[in-house]
Amino acid sequence: MTDRLPGFSTLAVHAGAQPDPTTGARATPIYQTTSFVFNDADHAASLFGLQAFGNIYTRIGSPTNAVLEERVAALEGGTAALAVASGHAAQLVVLQQLLKPGDEIIAARKLYGGSINQFTHAFKAFGWNVAWADPDEIESFERAVTPHTKAIFIESIANPAGSITDIEAIAAVARKAGVPLIVDNTLASPYLIKPIDHGADIVVHSLTKFLGGHGNSLGGIIVDAGTFDWSKDNKYPMLSEPRPEYHGIRIQETFGNFAFAIACRVLGLRDLGPALSPFNAFMILTGIETLPLRMQKHCDNAKAVAEFLSTHPAVSAVNYAGLPGDKYNALQRKYAPKGAGAVFTFSLKGGYDAGVNLVSNLKLFSHLANVGDTRSLVIHPASTTHSQLDDAAKVKSGAAPEVVRLSIGIEDKEDLIADLDQALRA
Amino acid sequence: MNHDAYDDNYIRSILNNVKSIAMVGASPVNVRPSYFAFKYLAQRGYDMIPVNPGHVGKALMGKPFVASLADIDRPIDMIDIFRNSSHIMPVVEEALKLSPLPKVIWMQLGARDDAAAEKAESAGLKVVMNRCPKIEYGRLSSEISWMGVNSRTLSSKRAPIPTQGMRLSLNRTSFGGGQTAASDRAAKNKTETT
């Protein structure tokens, strides 16, 4: 018996899934049930006490979701994962394990607008504070570290402009500060970037985007890298202290290098409740099987569209890390050599009004607030996703008034270019 | 033996071949990890012997506690040590006086004593450190996948339905060694900071 490392595409199809023990079904069944029968009272007690592997109730775990979890953990190179209802739920559950009222996270200023809102408003109400730092200036992360800092949060490829983050440099700041680095890998997917290889301790995703890939199912996931020592200095009592919810079990002592994923499940998901529907897990799993094929096509199309736009007379600038002259091109070649992703922005000479006009003139691109669909998508961030930010914050997060964001799909690139060309001329 | 990253085949051959396991530091308290590792391994068909001088006279899942390894009345294949790193050496020294010698010394998750490991290995024993046999059994059989854990194994075969007392197949195709690259990095980082 030889142990050889299967390639990414093999893992994308097989990891976590094997024929169903009961029926032999080869595709992963949708276990559309709320709850699971116990063998006997002792089995029930063992499951509730975290002493046995098994299923209790779909809010805590489901066999369908478990396949998805193991698959994404394998693709990211993590020790374990936990699927939740959305990318936002993933962020909530992660931070609940790490922060108490009065604690802080340091977050990159270039983030998905929804994350900026979540951190700024919802989490502030929990007493979780955020200090913003600039991913283009690593020292700004170092300066933001205080005794209350509990984590650093960045995106690998940052929304909306598709800029590439120097993960290793920020991982070094996190290690020095003794806090975990959380990387939102939604826009890259593990096909392009595996943040754990570059020093991430926790990876989160909106599965809704490229992993699911078809714009049909919401989902989020948390991947535990297994790298962080939670018990080192008692900064993370959810993992290091006896948990009264489970008769005094210490999560890290009991679960070792996948303790964080277990904490997210048994302390986070169990008590906060944002469970992923098994049906959505099934849809996302089906999507992941073709991730490598889709992601390469997304990137190849995006590069062709970015090249076209960069020479168009109505366009003043294109921010795509895959273009040779781009500010982030060197980081892209280091971190994402297979492609720069499919989400990027460009600026129109005609400003805010030109952005609004372009969106209304496009015939193939869909105007909506999502990315990572098979279909090509367009949005004008200043009037939508980032509209709640003030003008200065819009510019800082890459969503100035003249900026349009594209998410390039897997259609024929000639058709995408023709649609943009007619809309820019209209 | 590289004790930072075990090959899956090394762990697999140990768990496939040992039959009797003496657990030093087994606790009758049902929230302690030793209690549920003991229970799990007993349910998977291993002949488990709880060793703990503080609980002689009591039994764990029907198995009477013994005070020391020397008090066990039959050959032991593996000694699973549920003690802190600082208490490993005396247990290994005691184990090396047994006749016949045990085949495996296993130190629990969080426990590591390289000098004790060397001593046991030079006497011909296999050694595993800083691992849990329950987790490794669950991982190699993929039973642990129910918790979203990366078993780092693949199989296109229909799995049996696990029931109480049933041995599970550990012979799935592994990908990667005993640890992920990330765990190796964590171990390395820890060394660098100490």
Short mmCIF file of N, CA and C in Angstrom, two decimals, chain A residues 76-182:
data_model
loop_
_atom_site.label_atom_id
_atom_site.label_comp_id
_atom_site.label_asym_id
_atom_site.label_seq_id
_atom_site.Cartn_x
_atom_site.Cartn_y
_atom_site.Cartn_z
N GLU A 76 -7.83 22.92 1.45
CA GLU A 76 -7.06 24.02 2.06
C GLU A 76 -5.83 23.52 2.81
N GLY A 77 -5.73 22.20 3.04
CA GLY A 77 -4.61 21.68 3.84
C GLY A 77 -4.79 21.94 5.32
N GLY A 78 -6.03 21.98 5.79
CA GLY A 78 -6.31 22.17 7.21
C GLY A 78 -6.57 20.84 7.91
N THR A 79 -6.72 20.91 9.25
CA THR A 79 -6.97 19.68 10.01
C THR A 79 -8.46 19.36 10.09
N ALA A 80 -9.33 20.37 10.00
CA ALA A 80 -10.77 20.14 10.11
C ALA A 80 -11.48 21.40 9.66
N ALA A 81 -12.79 21.27 9.45
CA ALA A 81 -13.56 22.44 9.03
C ALA A 81 -14.96 22.36 9.61
N LEU A 82 -15.64 23.49 9.59
CA LEU A 82 -17.03 23.55 10.03
C LEU A 82 -17.81 24.40 9.02
N ALA A 83 -18.85 23.80 8.44
CA ALA A 83 -19.69 24.52 7.50
C ALA A 83 -20.81 25.23 8.26
N VAL A 84 -21.12 26.44 7.83
CA VAL A 84 -22.17 27.24 8.47
C VAL A 84 -23.03 27.89 7.37
N ALA A 85 -24.00 28.69 7.81
CA ALA A 85 -25.03 29.15 6.88
C ALA A 85 -24.54 30.15 5.84
N SER A 86 -23.50 30.89 6.13
CA SER A 86 -23.02 31.93 5.21
C SER A 86 -21.61 32.33 5.60
N GLY A 87 -20.98 33.09 4.73
CA GLY A 87 -19.66 33.61 5.07
C GLY A 87 -19.70 34.52 6.29
N HIS A 88 -20.78 35.29 6.41
CA HIS A 88 -20.93 36.15 7.58
C HIS A 88 -21.05 35.33 8.85
N ALA A 89 -21.79 34.22 8.78
CA ALA A 89 -21.92 33.34 9.95
C ALA A 89 -20.56 32.76 10.33
N ALA A 90 -19.74 32.44 9.32
CA ALA A 90 -18.40 31.90 9.60
C ALA A 90 -17.60 32.92 10.42
N GLN A 91 -17.67 34.19 10.02
CA GLN A 91 -16.91 35.23 10.73
C GLN A 91 -17.43 35.40 12.15
N LEU A 92 -18.74 35.36 12.32
CA LEU A 92 -19.34 35.48 13.65
C LEU A 92 -18.88 34.34 14.56
N VAL A 93 -18.96 33.12 14.04
CA VAL A 93 -18.63 31.95 14.87
C VAL A 93 -17.13 31.95 15.21
N VAL A 94 -16.28 32.31 14.25
CA VAL A 94 -14.84 32.36 14.53
C VAL A 94 -14.54 33.35 15.65
N LEU A 95 -15.09 34.56 15.51
CA LEU A 95 -14.71 35.60 16.48
C LEU A 95 -15.32 35.33 17.85
N GLN A 96 -16.47 34.63 17.89
CA GLN A 96 -17.05 34.30 19.20
C GLN A 96 -16.10 33.42 20.02
N GLN A 97 -15.29 32.58 19.34
CA GLN A 97 -14.35 31.73 20.08
C GLN A 97 -13.16 32.54 20.60
N LEU A 98 -12.90 33.69 19.97
CA LEU A 98 -11.64 34.39 20.25
C LEU A 98 -11.79 35.64 21.11
N LEU A 99 -12.96 36.32 21.00
CA LEU A 99 -13.07 37.65 21.61
C LEU A 99 -14.06 37.67 22.77
N LYS A 100 -13.70 38.45 23.76
CA LYS A 100 -14.62 38.83 24.84
C LYS A 100 -14.91 40.32 24.67
N PRO A 101 -15.95 40.83 25.34
CA PRO A 101 -16.19 42.28 25.26
C PRO A 101 -14.93 43.05 25.68
N GLY A 102 -14.58 44.06 24.88
CA GLY A 102 -13.39 44.85 25.17
C GLY A 102 -12.17 44.40 24.38
N ASP A 103 -12.27 43.22 23.76
CA ASP A 103 -11.15 42.74 22.93
C ASP A 103 -11.21 43.37 21.54
N GLU A 104 -10.11 43.16 20.79
CA GLU A 104 -10.00 43.79 19.47
C GLU A 104 -9.53 42.80 18.42
N ILE A 105 -9.95 43.06 17.19
CA ILE A 105 -9.26 42.44 16.07
C ILE A 105 -8.67 43.56 15.22
N ILE A 106 -7.59 43.20 14.51
CA ILE A 106 -7.04 44.10 13.52
C ILE A 106 -7.51 43.57 12.17
N ALA A 107 -8.16 44.41 11.38
CA ALA A 107 -8.68 43.96 10.09
C ALA A 107 -8.10 44.81 8.97
N ALA A 108 -7.86 44.16 7.84
CA ALA A 108 -7.41 44.90 6.66
C ALA A 108 -8.53 45.85 6.24
N ARG A 109 -8.14 47.04 5.85
CA ARG A 109 -9.12 48.04 5.44
C ARG A 109 -9.80 47.62 4.12
N LYS A 110 -9.05 46.90 3.28
CA LYS A 110 -9.64 46.43 2.02
C LYS A 110 -10.34 45.11 2.27
N LEU A 111 -11.66 45.17 2.45
CA LEU A 111 -12.48 44.00 2.74
C LEU A 111 -13.78 44.15 1.97
N TYR A 112 -14.46 43.03 1.82
CA TYR A 112 -15.83 43.02 1.33
C TYR A 112 -16.65 44.02 2.16
N GLY A 113 -17.45 44.86 1.50
CA GLY A 113 -18.20 45.90 2.20
C GLY A 113 -19.09 45.33 3.30
N GLY A 114 -19.66 44.15 3.06
CA GLY A 114 -20.50 43.51 4.08
C GLY A 114 -19.71 43.16 5.33
N SER A 115 -18.44 42.77 5.15
CA SER A 115 -17.60 42.48 6.32
C SER A 115 -17.28 43.76 7.08
N ILE A 116 -17.04 44.83 6.33
CA ILE A 116 -16.76 46.12 6.99
C ILE A 116 -17.96 46.52 7.84
N ASN A 117 -19.16 46.36 7.29
CA ASN A 117 -20.37 46.66 8.07
C ASN A 117 -20.49 45.77 9.31
N GLN A 118 -20.28 44.47 9.11
CA GLN A 118 -20.41 43.52 10.22
C GLN A 118 -19.44 43.87 11.36
N PHE A 119 -18.20 44.14 10.99
CA PHE A 119 -17.19 44.45 12.01
C PHE A 119 -17.48 45.80 12.66
N THR A 120 -17.88 46.77 11.85
CA THR A 120 -18.02 48.14 12.37
C THR A 120 -19.24 48.30 13.27
N HIS A 121 -20.34 47.65 12.87
CA HIS A 121 -21.59 47.91 13.59
C HIS A 121 -22.04 46.72 14.44
N ALA A 122 -22.30 45.58 13.82
CA ALA A 122 -22.85 44.45 14.58
C ALA A 122 -21.89 44.01 15.67
N PHE A 123 -20.62 43.85 15.33
CA PHE A 123 -19.67 43.34 16.33
C PHE A 123 -19.37 44.38 17.40
N LYS A 124 -19.46 45.64 17.01
CA LYS A 124 -19.21 46.69 18.00
C LYS A 124 -20.24 46.59 19.13
N ALA A 125 -21.47 46.19 18.76
CA ALA A 125 -22.52 46.04 19.76
C ALA A 125 -22.22 44.91 20.74
N PHE A 126 -21.36 43.95 20.33
CA PHE A 126 -20.94 42.88 21.25
C PHE A 126 -19.75 43.31 22.11
N GLY A 127 -19.26 44.53 21.87
CA GLY A 127 -18.06 44.97 22.58
C GLY A 127 -16.78 44.45 21.93
N TRP A 128 -16.90 43.96 20.68
CA TRP A 128 -15.71 43.53 19.94
C TRP A 128 -15.28 44.71 19.07
N ASN A 129 -14.08 45.21 19.31
CA ASN A 129 -13.62 46.39 18.59
C ASN A 129 -12.74 46.00 17.42
N VAL A 130 -12.75 46.84 16.40
CA VAL A 130 -11.90 46.58 15.24
C VAL A 130 -10.96 47.75 15.04
N ALA A 131 -9.69 47.41 14.79
CA ALA A 131 -8.70 48.42 14.41
C ALA A 131 -8.36 48.16 12.95
N TRP A 132 -8.48 49.18 12.11
CA TRP A 132 -8.25 48.99 10.67
C TRP A 132 -6.79 49.21 10.33
N ALA A 133 -6.28 48.37 9.42
CA ALA A 133 -4.90 48.53 8.97
C ALA A 133 -4.88 48.43 7.45
N ASP A 134 -3.81 48.93 6.86
CA ASP A 134 -3.72 48.98 5.40
C ASP A 134 -2.86 47.83 4.91
N PRO A 135 -3.45 46.90 4.14
CA PRO A 135 -2.66 45.74 3.68
C PRO A 135 -1.49 46.12 2.78
N ASP A 136 -1.50 47.36 2.25
CA ASP A 136 -0.38 47.78 1.42
C ASP A 136 0.76 48.36 2.27
N GLU A 137 0.50 48.47 3.59
CA GLU A 137 1.53 49.00 4.48
C GLU A 137 1.59 48.10 5.71
N ILE A 138 2.46 47.10 5.66
CA ILE A 138 2.49 46.05 6.70
C ILE A 138 2.70 46.66 8.09
N GLU A 139 3.47 47.76 8.15
CA GLU A 139 3.75 48.39 9.45
C GLU A 139 2.46 48.85 10.13
N SER A 140 1.43 49.14 9.34
CA SER A 140 0.19 49.61 9.96
C SER A 140 -0.47 48.50 10.79
N PHE A 141 -0.20 47.23 10.44
CA PHE A 141 -0.69 46.12 11.27
C PHE A 141 0.10 46.07 12.58
N GLU A 142 1.42 46.23 12.47
CA GLU A 142 2.26 46.19 13.68
C GLU A 142 1.85 47.31 14.64
N ARG A 143 1.61 48.49 14.09
CA ARG A 143 1.26 49.64 14.94
C ARG A 143 -0.09 49.42 15.63
N ALA A 144 -0.96 48.63 15.04
CA ALA A 144 -2.31 48.47 15.58
C ALA A 144 -2.37 47.45 16.73
N VAL A 145 -1.29 46.70 16.94
CA VAL A 145 -1.31 45.65 17.98
C VAL A 145 -1.36 46.29 19.37
N THR A 146 -2.30 45.82 20.19
CA THR A 146 -2.39 46.27 21.59
C THR A 146 -2.53 45.02 22.46
N PRO A 147 -2.49 45.19 23.81
CA PRO A 147 -2.69 44.01 24.67
C PRO A 147 -4.08 43.38 24.50
N HIS A 148 -5.02 44.10 23.90
CA HIS A 148 -6.37 43.54 23.71
C HIS A 148 -6.55 42.83 22.38
N THR A 149 -5.52 42.90 21.52
CA THR A 149 -5.63 42.28 20.19
C THR A 149 -5.74 40.76 20.32
N LYS A 150 -6.75 40.20 19.67
CA LYS A 150 -6.93 38.74 19.75
C LYS A 150 -6.80 38.03 18.39
N ALA A 151 -6.81 38.77 17.31
CA ALA A 151 -6.69 38.14 15.99
C ALA A 151 -6.44 39.21 14.94
N ILE A 152 -5.90 38.76 13.80
CA ILE A 152 -5.75 39.62 12.63
C ILE A 152 -6.57 39.00 11.51
N PHE A 153 -7.31 39.84 10.77
CA PHE A 153 -8.23 39.36 9.74
C PHE A 153 -7.91 40.04 8.41
N ILE A 154 -7.67 39.23 7.37
CA ILE A 154 -7.39 39.78 6.03
C ILE A 154 -8.13 38.95 4.97
N GLU A 155 -8.20 39.48 3.76
CA GLU A 155 -8.67 38.70 2.61
C GLU A 155 -7.45 38.39 1.74
N SER A 156 -7.38 37.18 1.19
CA SER A 156 -6.22 36.79 0.38
C SER A 156 -6.22 37.61 -0.92
N ILE A 157 -7.33 37.55 -1.65
CA ILE A 157 -7.57 38.48 -2.76
C ILE A 157 -8.69 39.38 -2.26
N ALA A 158 -8.42 40.69 -2.22
CA ALA A 158 -9.34 41.57 -1.51
C ALA A 158 -10.42 42.12 -2.43
N ASN A 159 -11.65 42.10 -1.92
CA ASN A 159 -12.79 42.73 -2.53
C ASN A 159 -12.67 44.25 -2.30
N PRO A 160 -13.08 45.08 -3.21
CA PRO A 160 -13.63 44.76 -4.52
C PRO A 160 -12.60 44.76 -5.64
N ALA A 161 -11.39 45.26 -5.40
CA ALA A 161 -10.47 45.55 -6.51
C ALA A 161 -9.59 44.37 -6.89
N GLY A 162 -9.75 43.22 -6.23
CA GLY A 162 -8.94 42.07 -6.58
C GLY A 162 -7.47 42.24 -6.25
N SER A 163 -7.17 43.10 -5.24
CA SER A 163 -5.77 43.29 -4.87
C SER A 163 -5.27 42.07 -4.09
N ILE A 164 -3.98 41.78 -4.21
CA ILE A 164 -3.40 40.58 -3.59
C ILE A 164 -2.72 40.99 -2.30
N THR A 165 -3.01 40.26 -1.21
CA THR A 165 -2.46 40.58 0.10
C THR A 165 -1.18 39.79 0.34
N ASP A 166 -0.20 40.44 0.95
CA ASP A 166 1.06 39.77 1.28
C ASP A 166 0.84 38.97 2.57
N ILE A 167 0.29 37.77 2.42
CA ILE A 167 -0.14 36.97 3.56
C ILE A 167 1.04 36.65 4.49
N GLU A 168 2.18 36.31 3.90
CA GLU A 168 3.32 35.90 4.74
C GLU A 168 3.79 37.05 5.62
N ALA A 169 3.79 38.26 5.09
CA ALA A 169 4.26 39.41 5.88
C ALA A 169 3.32 39.67 7.05
N ILE A 170 2.01 39.53 6.80
CA ILE A 170 1.04 39.78 7.88
C ILE A 170 1.02 38.60 8.86
N ALA A 171 1.28 37.39 8.35
CA ALA A 171 1.39 36.22 9.25
C ALA A 171 2.55 36.43 10.24
N ALA A 172 3.62 37.05 9.76
CA ALA A 172 4.77 37.30 10.65
C ALA A 172 4.38 38.27 11.76
N VAL A 173 3.56 39.27 11.43
CA VAL A 173 3.09 40.22 12.46
C VAL A 173 2.22 39.48 13.48
N ALA A 174 1.34 38.61 12.99
CA ALA A 174 0.45 37.87 13.88
C ALA A 174 1.25 36.97 14.82
N ARG A 175 2.25 36.30 14.25
CA ARG A 175 3.05 35.38 15.07
C ARG A 175 3.78 36.14 16.16
N LYS A 176 4.31 37.30 15.80
CA LYS A 176 5.04 38.13 16.78
C LYS A 176 4.09 38.60 17.88
N ALA A 177 2.86 38.92 17.49
CA ALA A 177 1.88 39.41 18.46
C ALA A 177 1.24 38.26 19.25
N GLY A 178 1.50 37.02 18.84
CA GLY A 178 0.93 35.86 19.54
C GLY A 178 -0.57 35.71 19.32
N VAL A 179 -1.05 36.11 18.14
CA VAL A 179 -2.48 35.99 17.84
C VAL A 179 -2.64 35.24 16.51
N PRO A 180 -3.78 34.59 16.31
CA PRO A 180 -3.98 33.86 15.06
C PRO A 180 -4.26 34.80 13.89
N LEU A 181 -3.83 34.37 12.70
CA LEU A 181 -4.15 35.08 11.46
C LEU A 181 -5.34 34.38 10.80
N ILE A 182 -6.41 35.14 10.59
CA ILE A 182 -7.60 34.64 9.92
C ILE A 182 -7.58 35.17 8.49
#
